[in-house]
Short mmCIF file of C-alpha atoms and ligand atoms in Angstrom, two decimals:
data_model
loop_
_atom_site.label_atom_id
_atom_site.label_comp_id
_atom_site.label_asym_id
_atom_site.label_seq_id
_atom_site.Cartn_x
_atom_site.Cartn_y
_atom_site.Cartn_z
CA UNK Z 1 -1.19 -17.66 -18.25
CA UNK Z 2 2.73 -18.15 -17.57
CA UNK Z 3 2.67 -15.87 -14.62
CA UNK Z 4 -0.37 -17.48 -12.79
CA UNK Z 5 1.99 -19.89 -10.87
CA UNK Z 6 2.23 -19.80 -7.02
CA UNK Z 7 4.41 -17.64 -5.34
CA UNK Z 8 5.46 -17.29 -1.71
CA UNK Z 9 4.42 -14.16 -0.51
CA UNK Z 10 6.59 -13.49 2.46
CA UNK Z 11 9.11 -11.71 0.84
CA UNK Z 12 12.06 -11.49 2.93
CA UNK Z 13 13.48 -8.23 1.49
CA UNK Z 14 16.89 -7.01 2.78
CA UNK Z 15 15.79 -7.36 6.24
CA UNK Z 16 15.69 -10.85 7.79
CA UNK Z 17 12.81 -9.98 10.03
CA UNK Z 18 10.73 -8.24 7.68
CA UNK Z 19 7.27 -7.27 8.53
CA UNK Z 20 6.13 -9.90 5.41
CA UNK Z 21 8.52 -12.78 7.18
CA UNK Z 22 5.98 -13.99 9.61
CA UNK Z 23 2.52 -13.65 8.53
CA UNK Z 24 1.85 -17.01 7.07
CA UNK Z 25 -1.13 -18.14 8.87
CA UNK Z 26 -2.36 -21.16 10.12
CA UNK Z 27 -3.34 -23.52 6.93
CA UNK Z 28 -6.87 -24.42 9.15
CA UNK Z 29 -9.39 -22.44 7.47
CA UNK Z 30 -11.35 -20.85 10.43
CA UNK Z 31 -13.72 -17.91 9.83
CA UNK Z 32 -13.71 -15.45 12.44
CA UNK Z 33 -16.62 -12.95 12.35
CA UNK Z 34 -14.82 -9.52 11.77
CA UNK Z 35 -16.58 -6.42 11.28
CA UNK Z 36 -14.88 -4.33 8.07
CA UNK Z 37 -16.63 -1.57 6.56
CA UNK Z 38 -16.27 -1.69 2.93
CA UNK Z 39 -17.54 1.70 1.66
CA UNK Z 40 -17.81 4.49 4.36
CA UNK Z 41 -16.07 7.27 3.62
CA UNK Z 42 -15.25 8.88 6.56
CA UNK Z 43 -12.63 11.00 8.21
CA UNK Z 44 -11.27 9.15 11.29
CA UNK Z 45 -10.05 10.75 14.33
CA UNK Z 46 -6.41 9.82 15.01
CA UNK Z 47 -4.68 11.12 17.66
CA UNK Z 48 -1.06 10.30 17.43
CA UNK Z 49 1.98 11.61 19.33
CA UNK Z 50 4.39 12.92 16.67
CA UNK Z 51 7.47 11.13 17.99
CA UNK Z 52 8.54 8.15 16.32
CA UNK Z 53 9.91 6.22 18.94
CA UNK Z 54 7.72 3.22 20.18
CA UNK Z 55 6.90 2.36 23.59
CA UNK Z 56 4.58 -0.79 23.28
CA UNK Z 57 3.12 -0.39 26.94
CA UNK Z 58 1.44 2.69 25.83
CA UNK Z 59 -0.05 1.47 22.68
CA UNK Z 60 -3.51 0.11 23.64
CA UNK Z 61 -4.15 3.34 24.92
CA UNK Z 62 -3.07 4.82 21.62
CA UNK Z 63 -4.96 2.25 19.70
CA UNK Z 64 -8.51 3.51 21.23
CA UNK Z 65 -8.76 6.26 18.66
CA UNK Z 66 -8.27 4.79 15.09
CA UNK Z 67 -10.16 4.20 12.27
CA UNK Z 68 -11.30 0.58 13.17
CA UNK Z 69 -14.30 -0.79 11.34
CA UNK Z 70 -17.66 -0.63 12.88
CA UNK Z 71 -20.22 -0.55 10.00
CA UNK Z 72 -21.38 -2.85 7.01
CA UNK Z 73 -20.06 -6.21 8.43
CA UNK Z 74 -18.81 -8.42 6.57
CA UNK Z 75 -16.79 -11.60 7.20
CA UNK Z 76 -13.45 -11.86 6.09
CA UNK Z 77 -11.89 -15.26 6.55
CA UNK Z 78 -8.47 -15.43 8.92
CA UNK Z 79 -6.54 -16.44 6.09
CA UNK Z 80 -7.46 -13.50 4.30
CA UNK Z 81 -6.24 -11.00 6.57
CA UNK Z 82 -2.97 -9.10 6.81
CA UNK Z 83 -1.69 -9.68 10.35
CA UNK Z 84 1.39 -8.20 11.51
CA UNK Z 85 4.05 -9.95 13.02
CA UNK Z 86 3.76 -9.88 17.12
CA UNK Z 87 0.01 -9.60 16.74
CA UNK Z 88 -2.13 -12.51 17.86
CA UNK Z 89 -5.39 -13.02 17.25
CA UNK Z 90 -8.08 -15.62 18.62
CA UNK Z 91 -11.79 -15.73 19.45
CA UNK Z 92 -11.31 -14.59 22.92
CA UNK Z 93 -9.00 -11.67 21.55
CA UNK Z 94 -10.66 -10.67 18.24
CA UNK Z 95 -8.57 -8.41 15.67
CA UNK Z 96 -8.87 -4.65 15.01
CA UNK Z 97 -9.20 -4.36 11.59
CA UNK Z 98 -8.78 -0.97 9.51
CA UNK Z 99 -11.64 0.08 7.97
CA UNK Z 100 -12.23 -0.62 3.97
CA UNK Z 101 -9.11 -3.36 4.33
CA UNK Z 102 -7.80 -6.78 5.61
CA UNK Z 103 -5.07 -5.22 7.67
CA UNK Z 104 -4.95 -5.91 11.35
CA UNK Z 105 -3.68 -3.20 13.51
CA UNK Z 106 -0.75 -4.06 15.62
CA UNK Z 107 1.38 -2.22 18.50
CA UNK Z 108 3.29 -0.85 16.03
CA UNK Z 109 0.84 1.47 14.41
CA UNK Z 110 1.59 4.84 15.81
CA UNK Z 111 2.29 8.63 14.68
CA UNK Z 112 -0.25 8.63 11.92
CA UNK Z 113 -0.55 12.05 10.90
CA UNK Z 114 1.47 14.16 8.20
CA UNK Z 115 2.78 17.41 9.82
CA UNK Z 116 5.40 18.39 7.23
CA UNK Z 117 6.06 17.30 3.73
CA UNK Z 118 8.71 18.64 1.31
CA UNK Z 119 9.91 17.71 -1.91
CA UNK Z 120 13.78 16.57 -1.90
CA UNK Z 121 14.92 15.23 -5.03
CA UNK Z 122 14.31 13.23 -8.54
CA UNK Z 123 16.63 10.70 -9.13
CA UNK Z 124 17.32 8.83 -12.28
CA UNK Z 125 18.89 5.99 -10.90
CA UNK Z 126 18.70 3.83 -7.46
CA UNK Z 127 21.95 4.97 -6.54
CA UNK Z 128 21.34 8.64 -6.64
CA UNK Z 129 18.43 8.32 -4.30
CA UNK Z 130 18.69 9.91 -0.82
CA UNK Z 131 21.02 7.86 1.58
CA UNK Z 132 20.22 9.04 5.02
CA UNK Z 133 18.76 5.57 5.60
CA UNK Z 134 15.33 6.53 6.39
CA UNK Z 135 12.39 4.11 6.09
CA UNK Z 136 10.51 4.63 2.43
CA UNK Z 137 7.19 3.66 0.55
CA UNK Z 138 6.81 3.77 -3.09
CA UNK Z 139 3.57 4.40 -4.90
CA UNK Z 140 3.42 3.04 -8.34
CA UNK Z 141 0.50 2.32 -10.84
CA UNK Z 142 -0.80 2.48 -14.12
CA UNK Z 143 -0.74 6.01 -15.73
CA UNK Z 144 -4.28 7.66 -14.66
CA UNK Z 145 -4.71 5.22 -11.69
CA UNK Z 146 -5.21 8.28 -9.51
CA UNK Z 147 -1.41 8.31 -8.21
CA UNK Z 148 -0.87 12.09 -7.83
CA UNK Z 149 -4.20 12.94 -6.45
CA UNK Z 150 -3.71 9.82 -3.92
CA UNK Z 151 -0.39 11.33 -3.06
CA UNK Z 152 -1.72 14.99 -2.59
CA UNK Z 153 -4.38 13.34 -0.32
CA UNK Z 154 -2.03 11.45 2.02
CA UNK Z 155 -0.05 14.99 2.57
CA UNK Z 156 -3.15 17.25 2.44
CA UNK Z 157 -1.71 19.42 0.07
CA UNK Z 158 -3.24 20.09 -3.27
CA UNK Z 159 -0.13 20.34 -5.32
CA UNK Z 160 2.69 18.69 -3.85
CA UNK Z 161 2.73 15.86 -6.39
CA UNK Z 162 2.88 18.51 -9.13
CA UNK Z 163 6.50 18.30 -8.30
CA UNK Z 164 6.30 14.91 -10.07
CA UNK Z 165 4.03 15.66 -12.93
CA UNK Z 166 6.50 18.20 -14.30
CA UNK Z 167 7.91 17.67 -17.50
CA UNK Z 168 11.21 15.64 -17.36
CA UNK Z 169 10.40 14.30 -13.68
CA UNK Z 170 7.54 11.71 -14.65
CA UNK Z 171 10.33 9.35 -15.51
CA UNK Z 172 12.29 9.73 -12.23
CA UNK Z 173 12.14 8.26 -8.38
CA UNK Z 174 10.87 11.46 -6.81
CA UNK Z 175 11.56 11.77 -3.13
CA UNK Z 176 9.00 13.43 -0.54
CA UNK Z 177 10.43 13.92 3.13
CA UNK Z 178 7.41 13.30 5.55
CA UNK Z 179 7.78 14.54 9.26
CA UNK Z 180 11.54 14.68 8.48
CA UNK Z 181 11.89 11.16 9.29
CA UNK Z 182 10.79 8.65 6.51
CA UNK Z 183 9.97 9.12 2.59
CA UNK Z 184 7.12 8.80 0.23
CA UNK Z 185 8.47 8.00 -3.47
CA UNK Z 186 6.65 8.58 -6.20
CA UNK Z 187 7.90 6.26 -9.22
CA UNK Z 188 6.87 6.49 -12.90
CA UNK Z 189 3.45 5.03 -14.32
CA UNK Z 190 3.45 2.39 -16.20
CA UNK Z 191 1.37 1.36 -18.99
CA UNK Z 192 1.44 4.50 -21.16
CA UNK Z 193 -0.75 3.71 -24.22
CA UNK Z 194 1.09 6.12 -26.44
CA UNK Z 195 4.61 5.81 -25.28
CA UNK Z 196 6.81 4.57 -27.43
CA UNK Z 197 8.26 0.98 -27.05
CA UNK Z 198 11.79 2.09 -26.28
CA UNK Z 199 10.48 4.58 -23.40
CA UNK Z 200 8.38 1.86 -21.88
CA UNK Z 201 11.28 -0.79 -21.91
CA UNK Z 202 13.34 1.86 -19.96
CA UNK Z 203 11.19 2.29 -16.94
CA UNK Z 204 10.58 -1.29 -16.67
CA UNK Z 205 14.57 -1.76 -16.13
CA UNK Z 206 14.64 1.60 -14.04
CA UNK Z 207 11.78 0.94 -11.43
CA UNK Z 208 13.02 -3.06 -11.37
CA UNK Z 209 16.26 -2.06 -10.55
CA UNK Z 210 15.28 0.18 -7.86
CA UNK Z 211 12.46 -2.48 -6.13
CA UNK Z 212 15.54 -4.78 -6.12
CA UNK Z 213 17.99 -2.89 -4.59
CA UNK Z 214 16.70 -0.14 -2.46
CA UNK Z 215 17.49 -1.16 0.77
CA UNK Z 216 15.31 1.29 2.69
CA UNK Z 217 12.04 0.12 0.61
CA UNK Z 218 9.59 -1.08 3.44
CA UNK Z 219 6.80 -1.51 1.14
CA UNK Z 220 5.61 -0.99 -2.38
CA UNK Z 221 2.09 0.38 -2.56
CA UNK Z 222 0.48 -0.73 -5.83
CA UNK Z 223 -2.28 1.34 -6.97
CA UNK Z 224 -5.15 -0.28 -8.85
CA UNK Z 225 -8.19 1.39 -10.24
CA UNK Z 226 -11.03 -0.02 -8.62
CA UNK Z 227 -13.69 1.54 -10.54
CA UNK Z 228 -12.81 -0.57 -13.79
CA UNK Z 229 -11.92 -4.76 -14.10
CA UNK Z 230 -8.64 -5.71 -13.49
CA UNK Z 231 -5.69 -5.22 -16.59
CA UNK Z 232 -3.53 -7.75 -17.27
CA UNK Z 233 -0.99 -5.23 -16.84
CA UNK Z 234 -1.67 -4.53 -13.56
CA UNK Z 235 -1.70 -8.42 -12.48
CA UNK Z 236 1.69 -9.09 -14.18
CA UNK Z 237 2.92 -6.33 -12.06
CA UNK Z 238 1.92 -7.40 -8.66
CA UNK Z 239 3.02 -11.20 -10.04
CA UNK Z 240 6.31 -9.61 -10.69
CA UNK Z 241 6.73 -8.25 -7.20
CA UNK Z 242 5.41 -11.30 -5.46
CA UNK Z 243 7.99 -13.14 -7.62
CA UNK Z 244 10.78 -11.05 -6.84
CA UNK Z 245 9.68 -11.15 -2.95
CA UNK Z 246 9.08 -7.29 -2.65
CA UNK Z 247 6.66 -6.46 0.08
CA UNK Z 248 3.65 -5.17 -1.58
CA UNK Z 249 0.80 -3.46 -0.28
CA UNK Z 250 -2.04 -2.83 -2.79
CA UNK Z 251 -3.93 0.25 -2.65
CA UNK Z 252 -7.45 0.41 -4.53
CA UNK Z 253 -8.11 4.04 -5.78
CA UNK Z 254 -11.56 5.68 -7.00
CA UNK Z 255 -13.80 3.89 -4.73
CA UNK Z 256 -16.37 6.61 -4.94
CA UNK Z 257 -17.30 5.93 -8.38
CA UNK Z 258 -20.20 4.21 -8.87
CA UNK Z 259 -20.53 1.43 -11.50
CA UNK Z 260 -20.85 2.12 -15.07
CA UNK Z 261 -21.71 -0.12 -17.96
CA UNK Z 262 -18.94 1.02 -19.95
CA UNK Z 263 -16.72 -0.08 -16.96
CA UNK Z 264 -17.62 -3.76 -16.78
CA UNK Z 265 -20.81 -2.63 -14.64
CA UNK Z 266 -19.31 -3.28 -11.59
CA UNK Z 267 -19.03 -1.79 -8.10
CA UNK Z 268 -15.60 -0.72 -7.07
CA UNK Z 269 -15.96 -3.56 -4.09
CA UNK Z 270 -16.65 -6.30 -6.68
CA UNK Z 271 -13.36 -5.00 -8.76
CA UNK Z 272 -11.68 -5.36 -5.26
CA UNK Z 273 -12.84 -8.69 -4.80
CA UNK Z 274 -12.19 -10.05 -8.15
CA UNK Z 275 -8.78 -8.67 -8.17
CA UNK Z 276 -7.95 -10.61 -5.32
CA UNK Z 277 -9.39 -13.52 -6.26
CA UNK Z 278 -6.92 -13.29 -9.62
CA UNK Z 279 -3.86 -12.56 -7.61
CA UNK Z 280 -4.66 -15.50 -5.07
CA UNK Z 281 -3.89 -17.67 -7.60
CA UNK Z 282 -0.09 -16.62 -7.52
CA UNK Z 283 0.31 -15.45 -3.72
CA UNK Z 284 0.38 -17.98 -1.49
CA UNK Z 285 -0.76 -15.49 1.52
CA UNK Z 286 -3.00 -12.35 0.58
CA UNK Z 287 -1.13 -8.99 0.59
CA UNK Z 288 -2.42 -6.25 2.61
CA UNK Z 289 -5.30 -4.08 0.67
CA UNK Z 290 -6.64 -0.70 1.38
CA UNK Z 291 -9.87 0.99 -0.15
CA UNK Z 292 -9.25 4.40 -1.03
CA UNK Z 293 -10.98 7.47 -2.79
CA UNK Z 294 -9.12 10.92 -3.18
CA UNK Z 295 -12.33 12.37 -3.52
CA UNK Z 296 -13.73 11.45 -0.31
CA UNK Z 297 -10.26 11.07 1.60
CA UNK Z 298 -11.70 7.24 2.34
CA UNK Z 299 -8.79 5.07 3.35
CA UNK Z 300 -6.22 8.17 3.75
CA UNK Z 301 -5.94 7.40 7.51
CA UNK Z 302 -5.88 3.84 7.23
CA UNK Z 303 -2.87 4.15 4.79
CA UNK Z 304 -1.16 6.07 7.21
CA UNK Z 305 -1.69 3.73 10.23
CA UNK Z 306 -0.39 1.19 8.12
CA UNK Z 307 2.68 2.76 6.55
CA UNK Z 308 3.24 3.72 10.44
CA UNK Z 309 3.26 -0.23 11.79
CA UNK Z 310 5.05 -1.15 8.79
CA UNK Z 311 7.71 1.46 9.27
CA UNK Z 312 8.14 1.11 13.22
CA UNK Z 313 8.62 -2.25 12.90
CA UNK Z 314 11.14 -1.98 10.37
CA UNK Z 315 13.06 0.49 12.19
CA UNK Z 316 13.03 -2.00 15.41
CA UNK Z 317 14.56 -4.97 13.64
P1 GDP O 401 -2.02 9.74 -11.99
O1 GDP O 401 -1.90 9.77 -13.64
O2 GDP O 401 -1.80 8.07 -11.83
O3 GDP O 401 -1.14 10.44 -11.09
O4 GDP O 401 -3.54 10.36 -11.87
P2 GDP O 401 -4.22 11.30 -11.38
O5 GDP O 401 -4.03 11.76 -9.88
O6 GDP O 401 -3.84 12.65 -12.35
O7 GDP O 401 -5.73 11.18 -11.67
C1 GDP O 401 -6.23 10.52 -13.01
C2 GDP O 401 -7.86 11.07 -12.95
O8 GDP O 401 -8.15 10.54 -12.32
C3 GDP O 401 -8.02 12.61 -12.92
O9 GDP O 401 -8.92 13.14 -13.47
C4 GDP O 401 -8.61 12.50 -11.58
O10 GDP O 401 -9.43 13.68 -11.01
C5 GDP O 401 -9.14 11.31 -11.51
N1 GDP O 401 -9.15 10.55 -9.91
C6 GDP O 401 -8.10 10.52 -9.33
N2 GDP O 401 -8.34 10.12 -7.80
C7 GDP O 401 -9.90 9.57 -8.00
C8 GDP O 401 -10.84 9.24 -6.88
O11 GDP O 401 -10.38 9.13 -5.85
N3 GDP O 401 -11.99 9.14 -7.42
C9 GDP O 401 -12.59 9.59 -8.41
N4 GDP O 401 -13.60 9.60 -8.76
N5 GDP O 401 -11.48 10.20 -9.81
C10 GDP O 401 -10.17 10.28 -9.17
#
């Protein structure tokens, strides 16, 4: 397959000190025993202040309550972890990893709870998006991947994402303001089996322009359905993001679903592993990934913590 070539991950996307520019790991393979629970639906207690300013000296105290791994130990090799910049790990100082993910926590993790969420606007082009300079995260995925459900789960509202499902809005860039300080962005789903070719080409151009030109985009959150085997279109999408050095986090959805013969007979955990193996062929270092379920809320707090550390780092640099 033509797209299965090696792309450097380390995207330097608009910001010279992007969170992704400095996490290339030592090439020496070194396996640390890292505890990461892979399938424990949980509601973690996180007590974060609502301020978005950072005081690194207080970070250790705050990080005591985060949902780090403690069950179902699994070994993740050091080179398969996402290690944020300014975060050191060693055998003396083992990393703190978010549950059901490969993400190491940094001192920038903070401010995890959603206090307010409001729909701001639907835009038909990048230039028309809100221009107040707040950092944003864009959710994208194949239609039916569970994007609206995840968006609602993140903001703890049943119907917020309905706004972007209204006829006429599904092909728009939909901005939601969170805690008056950052945006969640709902992008058009891709891979509609029934969409006419014309329309498919349109969304392609439209979202790609957004990815390449939106300077406040901190990371794309690419949603992948973990209840079925990887689809070619998902691999192509991940590959395109990598090739264009667009920072990406993979969100595996529907991790509560048990294996079914018609879906390839694999557990979500196996599909997650398979997807990583497939993309490892075209990424030099693994991107951050998190397992989620909108049914059990698995991964919800982890997504928010990951977003907070990306966002706070971005704001500082
Ligand atoms: P979208 O098209 O990507 O916005 O997907 P939706 O959020 O509308 O979800 C598509 C279908 O998948 C719906 O039937 C949802 O109930 C179901 N779904 C979404 N998320 C999950 C999940 O985490 N677990 C399970 N079991 N089903 C889900």
